[in-house]
mmCIF file of C-alpha atoms and ligand atoms in Angstrom:
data_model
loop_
_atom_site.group_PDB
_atom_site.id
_atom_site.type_symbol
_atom_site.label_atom_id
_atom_site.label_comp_id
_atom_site.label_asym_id
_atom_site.label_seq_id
_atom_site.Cartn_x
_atom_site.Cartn_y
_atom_site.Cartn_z
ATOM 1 C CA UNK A 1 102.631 71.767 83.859
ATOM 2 C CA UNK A 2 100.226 72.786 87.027
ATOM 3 C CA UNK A 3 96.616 73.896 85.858
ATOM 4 C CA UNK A 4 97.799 77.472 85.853
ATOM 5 C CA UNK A 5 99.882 77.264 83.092
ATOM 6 C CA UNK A 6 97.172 75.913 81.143
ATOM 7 C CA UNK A 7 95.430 79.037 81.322
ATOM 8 C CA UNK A 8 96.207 81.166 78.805
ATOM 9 C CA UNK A 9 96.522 84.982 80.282
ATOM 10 C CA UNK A 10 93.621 86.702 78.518
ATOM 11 C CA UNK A 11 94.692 90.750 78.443
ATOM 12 C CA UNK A 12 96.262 92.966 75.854
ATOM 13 C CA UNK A 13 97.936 95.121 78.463
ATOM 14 C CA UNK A 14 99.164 94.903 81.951
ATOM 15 C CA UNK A 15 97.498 98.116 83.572
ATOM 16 C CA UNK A 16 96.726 97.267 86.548
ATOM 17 C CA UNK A 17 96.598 94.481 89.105
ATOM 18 C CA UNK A 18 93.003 95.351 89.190
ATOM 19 C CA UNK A 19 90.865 93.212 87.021
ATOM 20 C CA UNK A 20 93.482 90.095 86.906
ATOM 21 C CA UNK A 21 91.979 87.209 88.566
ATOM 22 C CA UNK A 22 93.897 85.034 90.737
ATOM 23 C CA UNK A 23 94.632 82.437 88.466
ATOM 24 C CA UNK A 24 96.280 84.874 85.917
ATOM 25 C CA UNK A 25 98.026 86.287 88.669
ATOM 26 C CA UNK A 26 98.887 82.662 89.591
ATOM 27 C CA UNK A 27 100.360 82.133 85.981
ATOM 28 C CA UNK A 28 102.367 84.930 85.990
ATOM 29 C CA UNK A 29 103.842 83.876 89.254
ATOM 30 C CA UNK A 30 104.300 80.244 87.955
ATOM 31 C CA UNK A 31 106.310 81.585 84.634
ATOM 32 C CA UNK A 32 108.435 83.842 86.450
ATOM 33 C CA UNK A 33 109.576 81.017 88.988
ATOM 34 C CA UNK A 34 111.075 79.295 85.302
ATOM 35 C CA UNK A 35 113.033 82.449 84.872
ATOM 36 C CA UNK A 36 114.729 82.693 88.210
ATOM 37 C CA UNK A 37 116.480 79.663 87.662
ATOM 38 C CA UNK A 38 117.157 80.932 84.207
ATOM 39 C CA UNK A 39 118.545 84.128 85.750
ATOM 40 C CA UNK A 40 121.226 82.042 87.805
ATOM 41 C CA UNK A 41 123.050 80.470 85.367
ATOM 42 C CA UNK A 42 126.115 81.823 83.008
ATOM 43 C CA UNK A 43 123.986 81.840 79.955
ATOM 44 C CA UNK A 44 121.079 84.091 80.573
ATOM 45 C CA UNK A 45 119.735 84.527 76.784
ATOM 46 C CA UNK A 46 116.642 83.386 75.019
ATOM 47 C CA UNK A 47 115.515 83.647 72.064
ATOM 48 C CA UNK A 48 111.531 83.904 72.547
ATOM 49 C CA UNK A 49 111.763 87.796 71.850
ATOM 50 C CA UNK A 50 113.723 87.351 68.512
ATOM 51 C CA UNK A 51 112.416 90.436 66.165
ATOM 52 C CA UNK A 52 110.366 91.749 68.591
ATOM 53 C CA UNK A 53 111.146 95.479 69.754
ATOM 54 C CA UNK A 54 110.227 96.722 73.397
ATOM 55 C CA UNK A 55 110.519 100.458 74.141
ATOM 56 C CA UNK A 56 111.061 101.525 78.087
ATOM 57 C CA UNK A 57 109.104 105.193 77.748
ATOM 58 C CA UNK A 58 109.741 106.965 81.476
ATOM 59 C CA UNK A 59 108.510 110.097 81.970
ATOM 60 C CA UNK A 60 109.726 110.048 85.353
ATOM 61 C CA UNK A 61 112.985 109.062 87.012
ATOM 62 C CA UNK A 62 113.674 105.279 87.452
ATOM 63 C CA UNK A 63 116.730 103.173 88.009
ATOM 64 C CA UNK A 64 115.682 99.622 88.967
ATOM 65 C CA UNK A 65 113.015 99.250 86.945
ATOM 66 C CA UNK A 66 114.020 100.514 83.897
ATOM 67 C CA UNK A 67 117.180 98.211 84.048
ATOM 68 C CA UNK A 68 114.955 95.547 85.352
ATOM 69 C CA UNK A 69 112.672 95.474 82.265
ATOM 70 C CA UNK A 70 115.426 96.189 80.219
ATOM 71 C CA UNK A 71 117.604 93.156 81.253
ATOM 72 C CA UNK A 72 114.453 91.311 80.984
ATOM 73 C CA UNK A 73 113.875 92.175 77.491
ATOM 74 C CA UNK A 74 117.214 91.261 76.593
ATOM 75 C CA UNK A 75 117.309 88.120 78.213
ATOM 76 C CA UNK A 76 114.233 86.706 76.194
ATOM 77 C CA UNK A 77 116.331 87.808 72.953
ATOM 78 C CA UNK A 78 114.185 91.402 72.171
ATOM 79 C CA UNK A 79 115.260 94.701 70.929
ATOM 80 C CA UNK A 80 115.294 97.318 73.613
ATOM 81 C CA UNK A 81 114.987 100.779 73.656
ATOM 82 C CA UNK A 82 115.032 103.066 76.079
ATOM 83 C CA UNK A 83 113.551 106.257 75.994
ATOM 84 C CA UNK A 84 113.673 109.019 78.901
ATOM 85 C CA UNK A 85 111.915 111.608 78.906
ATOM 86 C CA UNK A 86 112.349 115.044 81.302
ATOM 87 C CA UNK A 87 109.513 115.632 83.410
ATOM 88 C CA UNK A 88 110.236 119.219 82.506
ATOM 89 C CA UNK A 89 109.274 118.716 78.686
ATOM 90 C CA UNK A 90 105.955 116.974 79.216
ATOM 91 C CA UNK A 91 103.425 119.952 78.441
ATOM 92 C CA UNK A 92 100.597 117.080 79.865
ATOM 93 C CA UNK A 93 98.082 115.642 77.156
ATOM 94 C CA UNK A 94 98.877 116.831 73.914
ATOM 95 C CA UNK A 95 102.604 115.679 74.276
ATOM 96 C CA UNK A 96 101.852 112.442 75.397
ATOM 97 C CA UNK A 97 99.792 112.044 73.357
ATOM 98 C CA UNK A 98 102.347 113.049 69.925
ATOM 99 C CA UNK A 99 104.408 110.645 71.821
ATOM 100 C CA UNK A 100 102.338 107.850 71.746
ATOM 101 C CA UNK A 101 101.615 108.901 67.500
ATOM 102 C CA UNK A 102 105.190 109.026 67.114
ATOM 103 C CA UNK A 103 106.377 105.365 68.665
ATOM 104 C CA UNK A 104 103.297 103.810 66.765
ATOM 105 C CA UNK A 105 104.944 104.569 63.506
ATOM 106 C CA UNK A 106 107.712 102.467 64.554
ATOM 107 C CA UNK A 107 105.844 99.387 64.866
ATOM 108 C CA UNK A 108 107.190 98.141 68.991
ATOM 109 C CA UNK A 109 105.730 94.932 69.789
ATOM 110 C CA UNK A 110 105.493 96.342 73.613
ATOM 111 C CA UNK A 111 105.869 99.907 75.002
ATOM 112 C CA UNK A 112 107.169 100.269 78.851
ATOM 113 C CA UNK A 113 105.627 103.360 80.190
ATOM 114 C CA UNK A 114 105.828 105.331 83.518
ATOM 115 C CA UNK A 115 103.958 108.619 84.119
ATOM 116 C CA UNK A 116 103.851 111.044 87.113
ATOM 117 C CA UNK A 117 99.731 111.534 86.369
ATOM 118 C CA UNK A 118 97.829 108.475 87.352
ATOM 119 C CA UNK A 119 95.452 107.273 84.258
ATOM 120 C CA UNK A 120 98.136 108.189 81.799
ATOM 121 C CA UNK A 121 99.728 104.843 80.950
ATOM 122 C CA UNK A 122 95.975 103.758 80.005
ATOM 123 C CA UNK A 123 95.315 106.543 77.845
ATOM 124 C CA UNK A 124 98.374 105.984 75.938
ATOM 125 C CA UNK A 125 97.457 102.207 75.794
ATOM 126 C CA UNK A 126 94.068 103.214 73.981
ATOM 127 C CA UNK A 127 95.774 105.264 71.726
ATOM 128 C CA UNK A 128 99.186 102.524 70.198
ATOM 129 C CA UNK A 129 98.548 99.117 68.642
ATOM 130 C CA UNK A 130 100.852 97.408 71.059
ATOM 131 C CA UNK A 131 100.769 95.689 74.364
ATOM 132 C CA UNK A 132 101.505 98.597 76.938
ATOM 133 C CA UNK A 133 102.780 97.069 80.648
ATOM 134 C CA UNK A 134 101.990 100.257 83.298
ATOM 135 C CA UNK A 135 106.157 100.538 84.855
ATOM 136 C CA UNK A 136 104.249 103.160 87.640
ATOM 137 C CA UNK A 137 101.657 105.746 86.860
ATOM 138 C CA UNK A 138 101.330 108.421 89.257
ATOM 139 C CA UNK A 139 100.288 106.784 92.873
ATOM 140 C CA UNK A 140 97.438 105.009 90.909
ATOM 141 C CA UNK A 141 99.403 101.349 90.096
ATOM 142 C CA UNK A 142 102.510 99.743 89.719
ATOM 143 C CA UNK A 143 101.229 96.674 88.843
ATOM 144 C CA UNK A 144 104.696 94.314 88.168
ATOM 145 C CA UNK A 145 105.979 95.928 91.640
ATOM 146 C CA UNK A 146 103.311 93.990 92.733
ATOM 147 C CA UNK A 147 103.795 90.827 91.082
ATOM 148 C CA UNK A 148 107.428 90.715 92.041
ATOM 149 C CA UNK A 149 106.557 90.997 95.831
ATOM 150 C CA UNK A 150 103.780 88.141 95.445
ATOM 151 C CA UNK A 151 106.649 86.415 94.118
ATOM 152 C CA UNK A 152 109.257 86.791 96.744
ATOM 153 C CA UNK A 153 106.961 86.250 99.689
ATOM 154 C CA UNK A 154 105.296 83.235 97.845
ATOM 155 C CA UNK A 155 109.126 81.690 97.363
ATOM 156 C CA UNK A 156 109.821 82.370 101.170
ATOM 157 C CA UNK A 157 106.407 81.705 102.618
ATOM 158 C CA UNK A 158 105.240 79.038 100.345
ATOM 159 C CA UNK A 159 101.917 80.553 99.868
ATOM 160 C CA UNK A 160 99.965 83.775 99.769
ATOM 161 C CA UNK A 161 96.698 83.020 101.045
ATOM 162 C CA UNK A 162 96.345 83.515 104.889
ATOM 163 C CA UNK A 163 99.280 85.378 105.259
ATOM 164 C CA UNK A 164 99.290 88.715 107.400
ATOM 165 C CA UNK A 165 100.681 91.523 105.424
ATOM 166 C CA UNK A 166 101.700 94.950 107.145
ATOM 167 C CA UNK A 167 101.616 97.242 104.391
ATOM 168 C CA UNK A 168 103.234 100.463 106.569
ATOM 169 C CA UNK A 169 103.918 104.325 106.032
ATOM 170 C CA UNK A 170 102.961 106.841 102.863
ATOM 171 C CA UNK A 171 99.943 104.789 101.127
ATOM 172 C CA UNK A 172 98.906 108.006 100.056
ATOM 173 C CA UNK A 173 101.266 108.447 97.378
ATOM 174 C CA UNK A 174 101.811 105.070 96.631
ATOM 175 C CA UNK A 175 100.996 102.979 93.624
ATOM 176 C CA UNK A 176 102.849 100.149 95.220
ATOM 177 C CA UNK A 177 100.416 100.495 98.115
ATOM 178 C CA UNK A 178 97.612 100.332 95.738
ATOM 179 C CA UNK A 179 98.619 97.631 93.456
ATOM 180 C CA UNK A 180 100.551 94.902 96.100
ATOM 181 C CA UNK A 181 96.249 95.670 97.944
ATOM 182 C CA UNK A 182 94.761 94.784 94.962
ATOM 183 C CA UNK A 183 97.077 91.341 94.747
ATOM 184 C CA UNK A 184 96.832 90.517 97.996
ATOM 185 C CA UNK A 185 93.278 90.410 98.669
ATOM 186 C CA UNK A 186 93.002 88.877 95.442
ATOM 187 C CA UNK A 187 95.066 86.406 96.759
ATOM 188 C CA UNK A 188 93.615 85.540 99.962
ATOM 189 C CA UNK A 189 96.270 87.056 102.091
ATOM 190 C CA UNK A 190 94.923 89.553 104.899
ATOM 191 C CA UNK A 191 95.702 93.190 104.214
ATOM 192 C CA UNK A 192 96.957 96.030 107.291
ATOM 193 C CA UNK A 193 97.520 99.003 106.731
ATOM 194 C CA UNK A 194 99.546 101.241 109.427
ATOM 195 C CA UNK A 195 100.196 104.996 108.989
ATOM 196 C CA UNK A 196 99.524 108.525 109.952
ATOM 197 C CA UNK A 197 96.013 109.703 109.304
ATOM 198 C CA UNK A 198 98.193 112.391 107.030
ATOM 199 C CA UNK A 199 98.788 109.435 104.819
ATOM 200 C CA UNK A 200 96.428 107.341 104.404
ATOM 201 C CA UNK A 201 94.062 108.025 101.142
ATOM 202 C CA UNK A 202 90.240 109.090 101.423
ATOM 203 C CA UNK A 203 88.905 105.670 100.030
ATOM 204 C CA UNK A 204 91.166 103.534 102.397
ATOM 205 C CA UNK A 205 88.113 102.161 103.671
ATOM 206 C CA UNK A 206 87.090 100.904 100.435
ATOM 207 C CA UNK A 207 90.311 99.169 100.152
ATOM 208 C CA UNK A 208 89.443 96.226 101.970
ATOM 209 C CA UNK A 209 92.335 96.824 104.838
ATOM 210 C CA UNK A 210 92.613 96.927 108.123
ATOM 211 C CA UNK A 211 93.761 100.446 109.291
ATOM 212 C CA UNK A 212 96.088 100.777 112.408
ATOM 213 C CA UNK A 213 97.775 104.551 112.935
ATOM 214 C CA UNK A 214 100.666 103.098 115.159
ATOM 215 C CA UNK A 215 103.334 100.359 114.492
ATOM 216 C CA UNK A 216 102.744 98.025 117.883
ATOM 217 C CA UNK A 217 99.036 97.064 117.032
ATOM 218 C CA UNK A 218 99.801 96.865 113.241
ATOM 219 C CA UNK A 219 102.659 94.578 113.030
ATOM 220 C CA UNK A 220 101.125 92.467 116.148
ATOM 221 C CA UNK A 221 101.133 89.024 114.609
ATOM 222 C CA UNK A 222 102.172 89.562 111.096
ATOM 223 C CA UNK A 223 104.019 87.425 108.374
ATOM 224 C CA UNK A 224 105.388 89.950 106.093
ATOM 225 C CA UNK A 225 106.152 93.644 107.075
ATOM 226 C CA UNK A 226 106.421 95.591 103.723
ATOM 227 C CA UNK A 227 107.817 99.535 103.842
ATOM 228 C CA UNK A 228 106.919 102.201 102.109
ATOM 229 C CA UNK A 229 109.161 105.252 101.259
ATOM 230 C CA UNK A 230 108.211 108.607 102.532
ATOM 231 C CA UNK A 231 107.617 110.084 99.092
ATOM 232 C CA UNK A 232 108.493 113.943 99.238
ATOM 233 C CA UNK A 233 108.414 114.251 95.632
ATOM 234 C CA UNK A 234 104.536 113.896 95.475
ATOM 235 C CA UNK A 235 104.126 116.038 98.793
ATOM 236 C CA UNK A 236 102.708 119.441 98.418
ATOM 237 C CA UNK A 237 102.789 120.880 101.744
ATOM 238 C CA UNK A 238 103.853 119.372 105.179
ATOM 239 C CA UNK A 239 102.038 115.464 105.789
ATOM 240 C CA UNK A 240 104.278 114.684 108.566
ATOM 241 C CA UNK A 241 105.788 116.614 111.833
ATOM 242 C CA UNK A 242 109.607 116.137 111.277
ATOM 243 C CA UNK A 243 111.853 113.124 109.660
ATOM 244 C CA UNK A 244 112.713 112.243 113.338
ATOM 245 C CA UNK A 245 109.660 112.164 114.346
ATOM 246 C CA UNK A 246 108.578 110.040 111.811
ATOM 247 C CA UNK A 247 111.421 107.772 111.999
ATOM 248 C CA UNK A 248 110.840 107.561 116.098
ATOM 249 C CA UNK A 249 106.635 106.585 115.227
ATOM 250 C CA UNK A 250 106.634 105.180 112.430
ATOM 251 C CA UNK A 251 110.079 104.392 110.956
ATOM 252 C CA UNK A 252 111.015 100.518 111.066
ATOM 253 C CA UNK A 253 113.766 98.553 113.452
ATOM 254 C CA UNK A 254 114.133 95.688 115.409
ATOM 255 C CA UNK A 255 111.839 97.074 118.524
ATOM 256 C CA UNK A 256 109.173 97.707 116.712
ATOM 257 C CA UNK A 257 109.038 94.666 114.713
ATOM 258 C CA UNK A 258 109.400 92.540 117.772
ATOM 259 C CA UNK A 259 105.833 92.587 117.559
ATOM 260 C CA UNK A 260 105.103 90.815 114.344
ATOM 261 C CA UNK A 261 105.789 87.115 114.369
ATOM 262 C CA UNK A 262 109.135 85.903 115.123
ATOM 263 C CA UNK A 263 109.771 84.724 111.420
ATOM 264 C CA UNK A 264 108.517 87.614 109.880
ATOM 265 C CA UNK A 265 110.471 89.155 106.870
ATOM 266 C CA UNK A 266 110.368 92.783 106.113
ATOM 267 C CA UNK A 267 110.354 94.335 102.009
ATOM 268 C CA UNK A 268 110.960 97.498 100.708
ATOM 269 C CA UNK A 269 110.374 98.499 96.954
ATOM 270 C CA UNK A 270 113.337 100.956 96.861
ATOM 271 C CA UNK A 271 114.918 103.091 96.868
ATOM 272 C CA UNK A 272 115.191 103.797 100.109
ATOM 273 C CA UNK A 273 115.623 106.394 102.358
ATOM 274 C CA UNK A 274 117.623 104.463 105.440
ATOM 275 C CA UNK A 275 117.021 105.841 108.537
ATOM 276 C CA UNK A 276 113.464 107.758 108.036
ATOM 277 C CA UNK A 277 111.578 104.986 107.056
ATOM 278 C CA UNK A 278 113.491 101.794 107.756
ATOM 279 C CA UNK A 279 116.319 101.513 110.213
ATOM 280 C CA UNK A 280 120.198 100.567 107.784
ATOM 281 C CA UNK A 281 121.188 97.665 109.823
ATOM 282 C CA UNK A 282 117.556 96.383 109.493
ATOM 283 C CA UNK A 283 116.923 96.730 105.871
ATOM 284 C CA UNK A 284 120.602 94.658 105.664
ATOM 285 C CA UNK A 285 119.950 92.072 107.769
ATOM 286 C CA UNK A 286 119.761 88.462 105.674
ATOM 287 C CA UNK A 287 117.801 87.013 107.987
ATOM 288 C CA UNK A 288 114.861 89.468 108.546
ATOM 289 C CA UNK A 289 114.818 91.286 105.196
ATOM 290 C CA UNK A 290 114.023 90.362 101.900
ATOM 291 C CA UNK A 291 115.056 93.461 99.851
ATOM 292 C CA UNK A 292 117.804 91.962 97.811
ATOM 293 C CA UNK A 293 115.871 89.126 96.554
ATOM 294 C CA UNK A 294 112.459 91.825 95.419
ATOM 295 C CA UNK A 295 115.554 93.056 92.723
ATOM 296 C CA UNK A 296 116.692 89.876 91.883
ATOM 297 C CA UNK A 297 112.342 88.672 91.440
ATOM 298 C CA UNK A 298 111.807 91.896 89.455
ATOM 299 C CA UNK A 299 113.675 90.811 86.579
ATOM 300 C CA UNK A 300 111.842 86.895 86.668
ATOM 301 C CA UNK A 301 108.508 88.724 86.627
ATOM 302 C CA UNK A 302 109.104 91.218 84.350
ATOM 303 C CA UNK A 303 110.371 88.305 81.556
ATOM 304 C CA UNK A 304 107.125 86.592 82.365
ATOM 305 C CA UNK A 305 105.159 89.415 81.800
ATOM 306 C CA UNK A 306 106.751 90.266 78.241
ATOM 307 C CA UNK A 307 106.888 86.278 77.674
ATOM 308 C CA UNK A 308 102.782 86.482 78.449
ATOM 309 C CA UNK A 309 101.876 89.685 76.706
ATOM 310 C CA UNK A 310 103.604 88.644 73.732
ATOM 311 C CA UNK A 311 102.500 85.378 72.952
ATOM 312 C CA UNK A 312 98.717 85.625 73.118
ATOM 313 C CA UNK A 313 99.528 89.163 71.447
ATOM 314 C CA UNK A 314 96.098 90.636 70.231
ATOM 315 C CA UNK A 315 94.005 87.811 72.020
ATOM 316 C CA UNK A 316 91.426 89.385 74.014
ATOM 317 C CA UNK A 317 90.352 92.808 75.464
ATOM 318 C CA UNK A 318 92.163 94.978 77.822
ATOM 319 C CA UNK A 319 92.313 94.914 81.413
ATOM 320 C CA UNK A 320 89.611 97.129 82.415
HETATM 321 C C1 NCD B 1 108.524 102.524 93.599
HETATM 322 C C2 NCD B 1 107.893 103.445 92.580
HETATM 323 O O1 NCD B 1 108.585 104.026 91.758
HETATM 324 O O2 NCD B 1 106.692 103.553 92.644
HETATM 325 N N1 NCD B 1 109.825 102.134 93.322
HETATM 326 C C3 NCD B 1 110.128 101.224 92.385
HETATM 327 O O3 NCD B 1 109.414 101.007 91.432
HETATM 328 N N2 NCD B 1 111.251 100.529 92.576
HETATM 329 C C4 NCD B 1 108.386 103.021 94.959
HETATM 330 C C5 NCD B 1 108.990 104.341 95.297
HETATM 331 O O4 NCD B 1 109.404 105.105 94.435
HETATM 332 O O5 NCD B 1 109.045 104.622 96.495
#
């Protein structure tokens, strides 16, 4: 057992990555690397989630990780449900809100929630008497996003601290941005950003990054090259020229990340849109891309975050 796993993991909820410490985030990375080896074998079931019931609420479209926290519920032995609901139907507040009344009354040990409006996963966490886990709230957090990257560059890299991390294309709308900042700077690792001034958030500058608005300066010695897609869904108006131009400045291939270092691996948190934001061939290549194994992480952390939350259930106050 390292030191890490002595520490017990002191929140309620998983909200945010901001407000865990490193050496929580250090013992969720620790637990998770049990559960990858788990994951590989034939028999994939637990029992630590016996009796326990874990609702997936998404109020907004999802395919990986729904089925990522839903495999990872199963696999530790839980009850699952899951329980979409059309962005149409949410009249905002008051519905939520009901929502939230209604799923209390059935007594889940965790609730899964996503939410287009940022804030709303920790409104709904004041209101239930379970341990909520934030699946992506507006382009405020995704905290286990987060986690699950920290996890496959720490397996590949063999540490987080020092590392150069290219964090490049629409921060604005992203809570992956947000949270994998948060981690990484809690983690030691040196933060860039690279993007169009179009999308790159007001407060960037009290993000503790390093801001770069073209792709040969930004990726110029770095470890890990992490993509972002170009998320039209959250875009009211135009933020960028054309696709092709986007793709020809800021779009990723094997040019442009000549200049990072010459074992750098490039990420992507899916799905994504090949060809505007990362080049196919690229974002397939074994050897340069680590895309494949952020799915196959996703379902290690996500166990270890159920396995955390639900042990030391009730414990101590939330993440603030
Ligand atoms: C991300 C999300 O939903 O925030 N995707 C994911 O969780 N796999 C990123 C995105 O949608 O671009």
């Amino acid at each position: 057992m390292t030191s890490a796993e002595q520490i017990s993991f002191p929140h309620r909820h998983l909200l945010g990555i901001e407000g865990l410490k490193s050496d929580e985030i250090t013992l969720l990375l620790d637990r998770a690397e049990g559960y990858v080896d788990q994951n590989r074998q034939a028999d994939k079931k637990r029992s630590l989630l016996r009796g326990r019931t874990i609702i997936n609420l998404f109020f907004e479209n999802s395919t990986r990780t729904r089925t990522s926290f839903e495999l990872a519920g199963k696999r530790l032995g839980g009850d699952v449900i899951n329980m979409s609901v059309a962005a149409s139907s949410i009249k905002k507040g008051e519905t939520l809100i009901d929502t939230a009344m209604t799923l209390t009354a059935m007594h889940p040990d965790v609730l899964i929630v996503r939410h287009p409006e940022s804030g709303a996963v920790r409104l709904l966490a004041e209101k239930v008497d379970c341990a909520v886990i934030n699946a992506g709230d507006g382009s405020h957090e995704h905290p286990t996003q987060a986690i699950l990257d920290a996890l496959t560059i720490r397996r590949r890299k063999g540490k987080l601290a020092g590392l150069e991390v290219a964090i490049c294309g629409d921060v604005l709308h992203s809570r992956v941005a947000r949270s994998n900042i948060a981690l990484l700077n809690t983690m030691g690792a040196r933060v860039r950003v690279v993007a169009p001034r179009t999308l790159l958030p007001a407060e960037i500058g009290r993000l503790g990054v390093e801001v770069f608005h073209n792709m040969a300066d930004g990726l110029k010695g770095a470890d890990i090259v992490m993509m972002l897609r170009l998320q039209t869904e959250r875009m009211h108006g135009s933020f960028v020229p054309s696709i092709r131009e986007y793709f020809h400045f800021f779009g990723l291939d094997y040019a442009k990340l000549a200049a990072a270092k010459p074992d750098a691996m490039v990420m992507h948190p899916g799905p994504m849109n090949r060809g505007i934001e990362i080049d196919t061939v690229l974002a397939d290549d074994i050897d340069r891309s680590m895309i494949r194994q952020q799915v196959e992480m996703g379902v290690a952390v996500r166990m270890a975050c159920l396995d955390v939350l639900t042990r030391d259930l009730g414990n101590g106050p939330p993440i603030q």
